[in-house]
């Protein structure tokens, strides 16, 4: 597998933990950034099982340096590293970094070109800045849970950490933007996002329905909130997603389902009418789709060039021939676990693809090599180890 090189000229100091911060840094690591994961000498107590799938997937392509930032010597080491690093990423509670003496102002004084990126629960300032921020809390406060689930069924969380992951992705985008801006100004800057901001931004058109139209989007289950028919329909052995876009595709759907008369039915004759009568239409379609299995409908609808697809379990996702063609699982060697498959980058580039090159590092595995590369001699490294700074 070729090594990613698109971003190999950059060095990132990674102080992140849990999910949002590691997601941001992983985006950079996969494209060749030299990521130095900085952890306490005893390990990250809330980082999860180091050999587990989540940790391995989040922290691949990194090197590990142990560093006790509660000791002044540890802070001094970090500042020395920051002088020649390009980026530092952290997702502490907003007050922690300044209390440790490693906030943006302190490190910008060491290196004015440093891009300093912070992810928090609610923002670096404001009335909620000190509240603990967690993904599900952000899903609720950001509005996602109010529009997820069946009508009248109460709020439902998404099955993935949407706020965490999107905050990480927005943070990575902010970092790359700041690095591009630095090429013009020569100066670094402080990049900030939060779980709450990211969750609201990810609502996109649902949020805009309120900001522009003052319409509160309701829960509508597995069907599209504004288009009809578009949703998950039951089959004899599961479900299939059907999404006829435009009148021509709608008419083809009617024909495939054996009810061409629906296209002329005043209840379903155009999109506004289908929207008003969405429940009747969904029930009518479901009565037909239940009669055959999902594979039949996927084949028949695709043959008619109607947007559709199966609803997979996770094993079925990675068994799908298109997913395998896209290479969405990538194999890497782990010193103890052997060959493991991790989730690949979803971006393809013609010359500079990102790849999973190395498994997540063992705690402190590269500490000495990293410190030597930053100019610490053997005596200095020994002294740091004796004081348990590393």
CSV table of C-alpha atoms in Angstrom, one decimal:
chain,number,residue,atom,x,y,z
A,1,UNK,CA,0.0,0.0,0.0
A,2,UNK,CA,1.6,3.4,-1.0
A,3,UNK,CA,2.2,5.8,1.8
A,4,UNK,CA,0.1,8.9,2.0
A,5,UNK,CA,2.2,12.0,1.4
A,6,UNK,CA,-0.3,14.8,0.7
A,7,UNK,CA,0.2,16.3,4.2
A,8,UNK,CA,3.5,14.7,5.2
A,9,UNK,CA,5.2,18.1,5.6
A,10,UNK,CA,3.1,18.9,8.7
A,11,UNK,CA,3.6,17.9,12.3
A,12,UNK,CA,0.6,17.7,14.7
A,13,UNK,CA,0.7,17.5,18.5
A,14,UNK,CA,-2.4,15.5,19.5
A,15,UNK,CA,-3.7,16.0,23.0
A,16,UNK,CA,-7.1,14.7,22.2
A,17,UNK,CA,-9.1,11.9,23.7
A,18,UNK,CA,-12.5,10.1,23.5
A,19,UNK,CA,-13.9,10.7,20.0
A,20,UNK,CA,-14.3,14.2,18.6
A,21,UNK,CA,-10.7,15.2,18.8
A,22,UNK,CA,-9.3,11.9,17.7
A,23,UNK,CA,-11.6,12.0,14.7
A,24,UNK,CA,-10.2,15.4,13.7
A,25,UNK,CA,-6.6,14.2,14.0
A,26,UNK,CA,-7.3,10.9,12.2
A,27,UNK,CA,-8.3,12.9,9.1
A,28,UNK,CA,-4.9,14.5,9.1
A,29,UNK,CA,-3.0,11.3,10.0
A,30,UNK,CA,-4.4,9.3,7.2
A,31,UNK,CA,-3.0,11.8,4.7
A,32,UNK,CA,0.5,11.5,6.0
A,33,UNK,CA,0.8,14.1,8.8
A,34,UNK,CA,3.3,13.2,11.4
A,35,UNK,CA,0.9,12.9,14.4
A,36,UNK,CA,2.4,12.7,17.9
A,37,UNK,CA,-0.2,11.4,20.3
A,38,UNK,CA,0.6,12.8,23.7
A,39,UNK,CA,-0.7,10.9,26.6
A,40,UNK,CA,-0.1,10.7,30.4
A,41,UNK,CA,2.6,8.2,31.4
A,42,UNK,CA,-0.2,6.0,32.9
A,43,UNK,CA,-2.3,6.1,29.8
A,44,UNK,CA,-5.6,7.8,29.1
A,45,UNK,CA,-8.1,6.5,31.6
A,46,UNK,CA,-11.1,7.3,29.4
A,47,UNK,CA,-9.5,6.4,26.1
A,48,UNK,CA,-11.0,2.9,26.1
A,49,UNK,CA,-9.4,-0.5,25.5
A,50,UNK,CA,-6.1,0.1,23.6
A,51,UNK,CA,-6.4,-3.1,21.7
A,52,UNK,CA,-10.1,-2.6,21.0
A,53,UNK,CA,-11.6,-1.9,17.6
A,54,UNK,CA,-12.6,1.7,18.5
A,55,UNK,CA,-9.2,2.7,19.8
A,56,UNK,CA,-7.4,1.1,16.9
A,57,UNK,CA,-9.7,2.7,14.4
A,58,UNK,CA,-9.4,6.2,15.9
A,59,UNK,CA,-5.7,6.3,16.6
A,60,UNK,CA,-4.1,4.6,13.6
A,61,UNK,CA,-1.2,6.3,11.8
A,62,UNK,CA,0.1,8.0,14.9
A,63,UNK,CA,3.2,7.9,17.2
A,64,UNK,CA,2.9,7.9,21.0
A,65,UNK,CA,4.7,10.1,23.4
A,66,UNK,CA,4.0,9.9,27.1
A,67,UNK,CA,4.2,13.3,28.9
A,68,UNK,CA,3.0,14.4,32.3
A,69,UNK,CA,1.6,17.9,31.7
A,70,UNK,CA,0.9,18.3,35.4
A,71,UNK,CA,4.6,18.6,36.0
A,72,UNK,CA,6.4,21.8,34.9
A,73,UNK,CA,9.0,19.8,33.1
A,74,UNK,CA,6.2,18.2,31.1
A,75,UNK,CA,4.9,21.6,30.1
A,76,UNK,CA,8.4,22.7,29.2
A,77,UNK,CA,8.7,19.7,26.9
A,78,UNK,CA,5.4,20.4,25.2
A,79,UNK,CA,6.4,24.1,24.6
A,80,UNK,CA,9.6,23.0,23.1
A,81,UNK,CA,7.8,20.6,20.7
A,82,UNK,CA,5.3,23.3,19.9
A,83,UNK,CA,8.0,25.7,18.7
A,84,UNK,CA,8.5,23.5,15.6
A,85,UNK,CA,5.1,21.9,15.3
A,86,UNK,CA,2.5,23.1,12.8
A,87,UNK,CA,-0.7,22.2,14.7
A,88,UNK,CA,-1.8,21.3,18.2
A,89,UNK,CA,-5.3,19.8,18.7
A,90,UNK,CA,-7.0,19.5,22.1
A,91,UNK,CA,-10.5,18.8,23.4
A,92,UNK,CA,-10.1,19.4,27.1
A,93,UNK,CA,-12.8,21.3,29.1
A,94,UNK,CA,-12.2,25.0,28.2
A,95,UNK,CA,-10.4,25.9,31.5
A,96,UNK,CA,-8.0,23.0,31.6
A,97,UNK,CA,-5.5,24.1,29.0
A,98,UNK,CA,-5.0,27.5,30.6
A,99,UNK,CA,-4.7,26.0,34.1
A,100,UNK,CA,-1.9,23.8,32.7
A,101,UNK,CA,-0.2,26.7,31.1
A,102,UNK,CA,-0.7,25.3,27.5
A,103,UNK,CA,-3.5,27.5,26.2
A,104,UNK,CA,-3.5,29.2,22.9
A,105,UNK,CA,-1.9,32.4,24.1
A,106,UNK,CA,0.9,30.6,25.9
A,107,UNK,CA,1.8,28.4,22.9
A,108,UNK,CA,1.4,31.1,20.3
A,109,UNK,CA,4.0,33.0,22.2
A,110,UNK,CA,6.3,30.1,21.6
A,111,UNK,CA,5.4,29.7,18.0
A,112,UNK,CA,3.3,32.4,16.2
A,113,UNK,CA,2.8,30.1,13.2
A,114,UNK,CA,1.2,27.4,15.3
A,115,UNK,CA,-2.4,26.4,14.4
A,116,UNK,CA,-4.1,25.7,17.7
A,117,UNK,CA,-7.4,23.7,17.4
A,118,UNK,CA,-9.9,23.2,20.2
A,119,UNK,CA,-13.1,21.2,20.4
A,120,UNK,CA,-15.4,21.6,23.4
A,121,UNK,CA,-18.9,20.7,24.3
A,122,UNK,CA,-20.5,24.2,23.9
A,123,UNK,CA,-17.8,26.6,22.9
A,124,UNK,CA,-14.7,28.3,24.5
A,125,UNK,CA,-16.9,31.0,26.0
A,126,UNK,CA,-20.5,31.7,26.8
A,127,UNK,CA,-22.8,30.6,29.6
A,128,UNK,CA,-22.4,26.9,29.1
A,129,UNK,CA,-18.7,26.8,28.5
A,130,UNK,CA,-17.9,24.8,31.7
A,131,UNK,CA,-20.6,22.2,31.3
A,132,UNK,CA,-19.4,18.7,30.5
A,133,UNK,CA,-20.1,18.0,26.8
A,134,UNK,CA,-21.2,14.6,25.5
A,135,UNK,CA,-22.4,13.4,22.2
A,136,UNK,CA,-26.0,12.5,23.3
A,137,UNK,CA,-26.4,15.7,25.1
A,138,UNK,CA,-25.4,17.6,22.0
A,139,UNK,CA,-27.8,15.5,19.9
A,140,UNK,CA,-30.6,16.5,22.2
A,141,UNK,CA,-29.7,20.2,22.5
A,142,UNK,CA,-28.8,20.5,18.8
A,143,UNK,CA,-32.2,19.3,17.7
A,144,UNK,CA,-31.4,16.0,16.1
A,145,UNK,CA,-33.3,13.9,18.6
A,146,UNK,CA,-36.4,15.9,18.1
A,147,UNK,CA,-36.5,15.0,14.4
A,148,UNK,CA,-35.4,11.4,14.7
A,149,UNK,CA,-37.8,8.5,15.3
A,150,UNK,CA,-41.4,7.7,14.6
A,151,UNK,CA,-44.0,10.5,15.0
A,152,UNK,CA,-45.2,10.6,18.6
A,153,UNK,CA,-42.7,8.1,19.7
A,154,UNK,CA,-40.5,10.4,21.7
A,155,UNK,CA,-37.0,11.6,21.0
A,156,UNK,CA,-34.5,9.1,19.5
A,157,UNK,CA,-30.7,9.4,19.4
A,158,UNK,CA,-28.8,8.5,16.2
A,159,UNK,CA,-27.1,5.1,16.3
A,160,UNK,CA,-23.6,6.8,15.9
A,161,UNK,CA,-21.9,9.6,17.7
A,162,UNK,CA,-23.1,12.2,15.2
A,163,UNK,CA,-22.1,15.3,17.2
A,164,UNK,CA,-18.6,14.0,18.2
A,165,UNK,CA,-17.8,12.8,14.6
A,166,UNK,CA,-19.1,15.9,12.9
A,167,UNK,CA,-17.2,18.2,15.4
A,168,UNK,CA,-14.1,16.3,14.5
A,169,UNK,CA,-14.6,16.7,10.8
A,170,UNK,CA,-15.4,20.4,11.1
A,171,UNK,CA,-12.3,20.8,13.2
A,172,UNK,CA,-10.1,19.1,10.6
A,173,UNK,CA,-11.6,21.4,7.9
A,174,UNK,CA,-10.8,24.4,10.1
A,175,UNK,CA,-7.3,23.2,10.6
A,176,UNK,CA,-6.7,22.8,6.9
A,177,UNK,CA,-8.2,26.2,6.2
A,178,UNK,CA,-5.9,27.8,8.8
A,179,UNK,CA,-2.9,26.1,7.3
A,180,UNK,CA,-3.8,27.4,3.9
A,181,UNK,CA,-4.3,30.9,5.3
A,182,UNK,CA,-0.9,30.7,7.0
A,183,UNK,CA,0.7,30.4,3.6
A,184,UNK,CA,-0.4,34.0,3.0
A,185,UNK,CA,-0.2,35.6,6.4
A,186,UNK,CA,2.7,33.6,7.9
A,187,UNK,CA,0.6,33.4,11.2
A,188,UNK,CA,-1.1,30.7,13.0
A,189,UNK,CA,-4.5,31.1,14.7
A,190,UNK,CA,-7.0,29.5,17.1
A,191,UNK,CA,-9.5,27.2,15.4
A,192,UNK,CA,-12.5,26.5,17.6
A,193,UNK,CA,-15.6,24.3,17.2
A,194,UNK,CA,-17.9,22.4,19.6
A,195,UNK,CA,-20.3,19.5,19.7
A,196,UNK,CA,-23.3,21.8,19.9
A,197,UNK,CA,-22.2,24.0,16.9
A,198,UNK,CA,-21.3,20.9,14.8
A,199,UNK,CA,-24.6,19.2,15.5
A,200,UNK,CA,-26.7,22.3,14.6
A,201,UNK,CA,-24.7,22.8,11.4
A,202,UNK,CA,-25.2,19.2,10.4
A,203,UNK,CA,-29.0,19.6,10.6
A,204,UNK,CA,-28.6,21.7,7.4
A,205,UNK,CA,-32.0,22.0,5.6
A,206,UNK,CA,-33.9,20.9,8.7
A,207,UNK,CA,-32.4,23.8,10.7
A,208,UNK,CA,-33.0,26.2,7.8
A,209,UNK,CA,-36.7,25.3,7.8
A,210,UNK,CA,-36.7,27.1,11.2
A,211,UNK,CA,-34.2,29.9,10.6
A,212,UNK,CA,-35.9,31.0,7.3
A,213,UNK,CA,-39.5,29.7,7.5
A,214,UNK,CA,-40.0,29.4,11.3
A,215,UNK,CA,-41.2,25.9,10.7
A,216,UNK,CA,-40.5,23.3,13.4
A,217,UNK,CA,-39.7,20.0,11.7
A,218,UNK,CA,-41.5,17.0,13.2
A,219,UNK,CA,-40.5,13.4,13.7
A,220,UNK,CA,-41.4,11.3,10.6
A,221,UNK,CA,-39.6,8.0,11.1
A,222,UNK,CA,-37.9,6.4,8.2
A,223,UNK,CA,-39.6,8.6,5.6
A,224,UNK,CA,-38.1,11.8,4.1
A,225,UNK,CA,-39.3,15.0,5.9
A,226,UNK,CA,-40.2,16.9,2.8
A,227,UNK,CA,-40.4,14.5,-0.2
A,228,UNK,CA,-42.9,11.8,-0.7
A,229,UNK,CA,-42.7,8.9,-1.3
A,230,UNK,CA,-39.1,8.5,0.0
A,231,UNK,CA,-38.3,6.1,2.8
A,232,UNK,CA,-37.9,2.6,4.1
A,233,UNK,CA,-40.6,0.1,3.1
A,234,UNK,CA,-41.1,-3.4,4.5
A,235,UNK,CA,-40.5,-6.4,2.3
A,236,UNK,CA,-41.0,-10.1,2.9
A,237,UNK,CA,-37.6,-10.5,4.5
A,238,UNK,CA,-36.5,-7.0,5.6
A,239,UNK,CA,-36.7,-3.5,4.3
A,240,UNK,CA,-35.8,-1.5,1.2
A,241,UNK,CA,-35.2,2.2,0.7
A,242,UNK,CA,-37.1,3.7,-2.2
A,243,UNK,CA,-36.5,7.3,-3.4
A,244,UNK,CA,-38.2,8.2,-6.7
A,245,UNK,CA,-36.9,11.7,-7.6
A,246,UNK,CA,-39.1,13.7,-10.0
A,247,UNK,CA,-42.3,12.8,-11.8
A,248,UNK,CA,-40.8,10.5,-14.4
A,249,UNK,CA,-39.2,8.3,-11.8
A,250,UNK,CA,-42.5,8.4,-9.8
A,251,UNK,CA,-44.4,7.1,-12.8
A,252,UNK,CA,-41.9,4.3,-13.3
A,253,UNK,CA,-42.3,3.3,-9.7
A,254,UNK,CA,-46.0,3.1,-10.1
A,255,UNK,CA,-45.6,0.8,-13.1
A,256,UNK,CA,-43.0,-1.5,-11.3
A,257,UNK,CA,-45.3,-1.8,-8.3
A,258,UNK,CA,-48.2,-2.8,-10.6
A,259,UNK,CA,-50.3,0.3,-10.0
A,260,UNK,CA,-49.9,2.7,-12.9
A,261,UNK,CA,-53.2,4.2,-11.9
A,262,UNK,CA,-51.6,5.9,-8.9
A,263,UNK,CA,-49.9,8.4,-11.2
A,264,UNK,CA,-53.3,9.7,-12.2
A,265,UNK,CA,-54.8,9.5,-8.7
A,266,UNK,CA,-55.6,13.1,-7.5
A,267,UNK,CA,-54.1,12.2,-4.1
A,268,UNK,CA,-50.8,11.3,-5.6
A,269,UNK,CA,-50.7,13.2,-8.9
A,270,UNK,CA,-48.0,15.7,-8.0
A,271,UNK,CA,-45.4,16.2,-5.2
A,272,UNK,CA,-47.6,18.6,-3.1
A,273,UNK,CA,-50.5,16.1,-3.2
A,274,UNK,CA,-48.2,13.2,-2.3
A,275,UNK,CA,-46.9,15.3,0.6
A,276,UNK,CA,-50.4,15.9,1.9
A,277,UNK,CA,-51.3,12.3,1.6
A,278,UNK,CA,-48.0,10.8,2.5
A,279,UNK,CA,-49.4,8.3,5.0
A,280,UNK,CA,-51.9,6.8,2.6
A,281,UNK,CA,-49.3,6.6,-0.1
A,282,UNK,CA,-46.8,4.9,2.2
A,283,UNK,CA,-49.4,2.4,3.3
A,284,UNK,CA,-50.3,1.6,-0.3
A,285,UNK,CA,-46.6,1.1,-1.3
A,286,UNK,CA,-45.9,-1.1,1.8
A,287,UNK,CA,-48.9,-3.3,1.0
A,288,UNK,CA,-47.1,-4.2,-2.3
A,289,UNK,CA,-43.5,-4.3,-1.2
A,290,UNK,CA,-44.4,-6.8,1.6
A,291,UNK,CA,-45.3,-9.4,-1.1
A,292,UNK,CA,-41.7,-10.0,-2.3
A,293,UNK,CA,-38.3,-10.1,-0.7
A,294,UNK,CA,-35.9,-7.1,-0.7
A,295,UNK,CA,-33.5,-8.6,-3.3
A,296,UNK,CA,-36.4,-8.7,-5.8
A,297,UNK,CA,-37.4,-5.1,-5.3
A,298,UNK,CA,-33.8,-3.9,-5.4
A,299,UNK,CA,-33.3,-5.6,-8.8
A,300,UNK,CA,-36.6,-4.6,-10.2
A,301,UNK,CA,-36.4,-1.0,-9.2
A,302,UNK,CA,-32.8,-0.6,-10.3
A,303,UNK,CA,-33.7,-2.2,-13.7
A,304,UNK,CA,-36.3,0.6,-14.0
A,305,UNK,CA,-33.7,3.2,-12.9
A,306,UNK,CA,-35.5,4.1,-9.7
A,307,UNK,CA,-33.3,5.1,-6.8
A,308,UNK,CA,-33.4,2.3,-4.2
A,309,UNK,CA,-31.2,0.2,-2.0
A,310,UNK,CA,-31.3,-2.5,0.7
A,311,UNK,CA,-31.2,-1.8,4.4
A,312,UNK,CA,-28.1,-3.7,5.5
A,313,UNK,CA,-26.8,-5.0,8.8
A,314,UNK,CA,-23.1,-4.2,9.4
A,315,UNK,CA,-21.9,-7.6,8.1
A,316,UNK,CA,-23.9,-7.1,4.9
A,317,UNK,CA,-22.5,-3.6,4.4
A,318,UNK,CA,-18.9,-5.0,4.2
A,319,UNK,CA,-20.0,-8.0,2.1
A,320,UNK,CA,-21.5,-5.8,-0.6
A,321,UNK,CA,-19.5,-6.0,-3.8
A,322,UNK,CA,-19.6,-2.2,-4.3
A,323,UNK,CA,-18.3,-1.6,-0.8
A,324,UNK,CA,-15.6,-4.1,-1.4
A,325,UNK,CA,-14.7,-2.4,-4.7
A,326,UNK,CA,-14.4,0.9,-2.9
A,327,UNK,CA,-12.0,-0.7,-0.4
A,328,UNK,CA,-13.9,0.6,2.7
A,329,UNK,CA,-12.0,-1.9,5.0
A,330,UNK,CA,-8.3,-1.6,5.1
A,331,UNK,CA,-5.9,-4.2,6.6
A,332,UNK,CA,-3.0,-3.3,8.8
A,333,UNK,CA,-0.5,-5.3,10.9
A,334,UNK,CA,-0.7,-5.0,14.7
A,335,UNK,CA,2.2,-6.3,16.8
A,336,UNK,CA,-0.1,-8.4,19.1
A,337,UNK,CA,-3.4,-8.6,17.3
A,338,UNK,CA,-1.9,-9.5,13.9
A,339,UNK,CA,-3.8,-8.5,10.8
A,340,UNK,CA,-6.8,-6.2,11.6
A,341,UNK,CA,-9.3,-4.5,9.3
A,342,UNK,CA,-10.1,-0.8,10.0
A,343,UNK,CA,-12.5,1.6,8.3
A,344,UNK,CA,-10.8,3.2,5.3
A,345,UNK,CA,-10.9,6.8,4.2
A,346,UNK,CA,-14.0,7.7,2.2
A,347,UNK,CA,-12.1,10.2,0.0
A,348,UNK,CA,-10.3,9.1,-3.2
A,349,UNK,CA,-7.7,11.2,-4.9
A,350,UNK,CA,-5.9,10.4,-8.2
A,351,UNK,CA,-2.3,10.9,-6.8
A,352,UNK,CA,-2.4,11.3,-3.0
A,353,UNK,CA,-4.9,8.9,-1.5
A,354,UNK,CA,-5.0,8.6,2.3
A,355,UNK,CA,-4.3,5.1,3.7
A,356,UNK,CA,-4.1,3.2,7.0
A,357,UNK,CA,-0.4,2.6,7.3
A,358,UNK,CA,0.2,1.7,10.9
A,359,UNK,CA,-2.0,0.4,13.8
A,360,UNK,CA,-2.6,2.6,16.8
A,361,UNK,CA,0.7,2.9,18.8
A,362,UNK,CA,1.4,1.3,22.1
A,363,UNK,CA,1.6,3.7,25.0
A,364,UNK,CA,4.8,5.7,24.8
A,365,UNK,CA,6.2,3.4,22.1
A,366,UNK,CA,8.0,6.2,20.3
A,367,UNK,CA,8.7,8.5,23.2
A,368,UNK,CA,12.5,8.4,23.0
A,369,UNK,CA,12.6,8.6,19.2
A,370,UNK,CA,10.3,11.6,19.2
A,371,UNK,CA,12.2,13.5,21.8
A,372,UNK,CA,15.5,12.8,20.1
A,373,UNK,CA,14.1,14.1,16.8
A,374,UNK,CA,13.2,17.4,18.6
A,375,UNK,CA,16.7,17.8,19.9
A,376,UNK,CA,16.6,16.1,23.4
A,377,UNK,CA,19.8,14.3,24.0
A,378,UNK,CA,20.1,10.9,25.8
A,379,UNK,CA,20.9,12.5,29.1
A,380,UNK,CA,17.8,14.8,28.9
A,381,UNK,CA,15.6,11.9,28.0
A,382,UNK,CA,16.9,9.8,30.9
A,383,UNK,CA,16.3,12.7,33.3
A,384,UNK,CA,12.7,13.0,32.1
A,385,UNK,CA,12.1,9.3,32.6
A,386,UNK,CA,13.6,9.3,36.1
A,387,UNK,CA,11.2,12.1,37.1
A,388,UNK,CA,8.4,10.2,35.5
A,389,UNK,CA,7.7,13.1,33.2
A,390,UNK,CA,7.6,10.6,30.3
